[in-house]
PDB file of C-alpha atoms in Angstrom:
ATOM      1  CA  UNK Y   1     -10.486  15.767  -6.188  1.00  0.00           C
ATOM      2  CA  UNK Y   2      -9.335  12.576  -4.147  1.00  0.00           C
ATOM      3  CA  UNK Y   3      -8.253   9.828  -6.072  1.00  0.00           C
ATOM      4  CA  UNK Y   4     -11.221   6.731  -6.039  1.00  0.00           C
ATOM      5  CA  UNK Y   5     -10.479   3.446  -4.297  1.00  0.00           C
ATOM      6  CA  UNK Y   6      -8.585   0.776  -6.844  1.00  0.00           C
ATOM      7  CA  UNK Y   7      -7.723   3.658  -8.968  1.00  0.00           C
ATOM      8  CA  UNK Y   8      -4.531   2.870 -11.688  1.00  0.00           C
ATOM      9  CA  UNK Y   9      -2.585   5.954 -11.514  1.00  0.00           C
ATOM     10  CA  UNK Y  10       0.271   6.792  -9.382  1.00  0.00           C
ATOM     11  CA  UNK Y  11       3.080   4.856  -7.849  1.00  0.00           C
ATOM     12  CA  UNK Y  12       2.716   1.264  -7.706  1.00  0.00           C
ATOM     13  CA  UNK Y  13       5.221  -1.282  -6.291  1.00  0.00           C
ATOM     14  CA  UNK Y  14       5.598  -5.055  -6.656  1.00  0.00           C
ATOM     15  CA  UNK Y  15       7.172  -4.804  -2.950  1.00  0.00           C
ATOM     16  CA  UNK Y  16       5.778  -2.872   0.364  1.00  0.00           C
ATOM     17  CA  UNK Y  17       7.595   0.003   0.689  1.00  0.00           C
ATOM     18  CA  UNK Y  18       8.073   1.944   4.664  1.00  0.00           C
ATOM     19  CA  UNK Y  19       5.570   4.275   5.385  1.00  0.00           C
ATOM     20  CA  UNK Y  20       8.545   6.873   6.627  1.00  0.00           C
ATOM     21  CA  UNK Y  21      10.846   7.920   4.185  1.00  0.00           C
ATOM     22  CA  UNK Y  22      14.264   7.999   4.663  1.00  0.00           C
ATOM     23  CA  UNK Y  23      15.160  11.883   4.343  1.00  0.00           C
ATOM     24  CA  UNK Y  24      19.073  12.908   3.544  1.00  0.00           C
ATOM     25  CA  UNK Y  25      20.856  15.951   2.691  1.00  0.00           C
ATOM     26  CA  UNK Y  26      23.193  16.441  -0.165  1.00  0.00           C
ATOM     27  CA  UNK Y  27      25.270  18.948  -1.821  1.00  0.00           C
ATOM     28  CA  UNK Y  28      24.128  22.062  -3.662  1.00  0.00           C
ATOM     29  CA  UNK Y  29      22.912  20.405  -7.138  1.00  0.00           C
ATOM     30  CA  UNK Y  30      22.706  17.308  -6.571  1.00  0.00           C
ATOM     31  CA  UNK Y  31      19.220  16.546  -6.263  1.00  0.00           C
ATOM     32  CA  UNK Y  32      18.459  17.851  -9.172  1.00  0.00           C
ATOM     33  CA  UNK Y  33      20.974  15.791 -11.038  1.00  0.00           C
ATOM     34  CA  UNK Y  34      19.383  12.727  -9.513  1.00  0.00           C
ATOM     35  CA  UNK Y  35      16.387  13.938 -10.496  1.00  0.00           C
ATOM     36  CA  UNK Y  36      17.501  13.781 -14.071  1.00  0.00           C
ATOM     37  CA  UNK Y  37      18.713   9.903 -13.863  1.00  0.00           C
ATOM     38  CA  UNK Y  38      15.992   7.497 -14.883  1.00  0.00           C
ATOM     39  CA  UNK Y  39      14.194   5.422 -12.452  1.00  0.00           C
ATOM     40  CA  UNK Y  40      16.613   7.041  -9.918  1.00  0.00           C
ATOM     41  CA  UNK Y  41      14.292   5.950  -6.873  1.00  0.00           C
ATOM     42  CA  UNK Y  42      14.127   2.341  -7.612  1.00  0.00           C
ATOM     43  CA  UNK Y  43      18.217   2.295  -8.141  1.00  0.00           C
ATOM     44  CA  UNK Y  44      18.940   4.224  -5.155  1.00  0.00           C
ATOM     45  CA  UNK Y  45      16.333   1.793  -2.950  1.00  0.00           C
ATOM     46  CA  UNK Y  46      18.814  -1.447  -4.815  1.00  0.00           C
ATOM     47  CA  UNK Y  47      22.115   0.514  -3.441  1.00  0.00           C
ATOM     48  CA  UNK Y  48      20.812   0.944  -0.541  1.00  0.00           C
ATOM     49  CA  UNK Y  49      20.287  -3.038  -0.055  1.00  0.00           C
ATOM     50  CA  UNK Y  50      23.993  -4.099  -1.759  1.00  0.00           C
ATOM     51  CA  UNK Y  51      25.432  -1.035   0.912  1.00  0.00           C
ATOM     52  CA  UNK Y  52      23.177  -3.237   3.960  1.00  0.00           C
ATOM     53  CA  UNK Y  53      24.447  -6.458   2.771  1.00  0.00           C
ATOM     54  CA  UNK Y  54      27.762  -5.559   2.213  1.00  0.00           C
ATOM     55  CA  UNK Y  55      27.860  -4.268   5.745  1.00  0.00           C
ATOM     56  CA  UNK Y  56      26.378  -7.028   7.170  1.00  0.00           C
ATOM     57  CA  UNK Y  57      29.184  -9.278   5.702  1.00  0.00           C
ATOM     58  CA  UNK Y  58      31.721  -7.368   7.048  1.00  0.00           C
ATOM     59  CA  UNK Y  59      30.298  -8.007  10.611  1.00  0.00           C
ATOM     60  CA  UNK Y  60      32.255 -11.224  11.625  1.00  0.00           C
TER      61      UNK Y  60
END
């Protein structure tokens, strides 16, 4: 059964998120430790913006 327009379950965000994920691969066992970790999405998408800025200042 689809889910209704406006429904309230699911993932919710309080920013847009890409419609494409990004899609890595990583050594034997380790997604399933990260799996583990609590809210493990949401810290990996703030890593992934320090590792962008981080780069970015390293530019000039």
């Amino acid at each position: 059964m689809p889910f209704q327009k406006n429904h309230k379950l699911g993932f919710t965000s309080d920013t847009p998120l890409d419609k494409d994920p990004i899609c890595f691969k990583v050594k034997p066992g380790v997604k399933d430790k990260l799996r583990s970790v609590p809210n493990w999405q949401e810290l990996l998408r703030e890593y992934v913006d320090q590792l962008i800025i981080g780069q970015k200042g390293s530019d000039g």
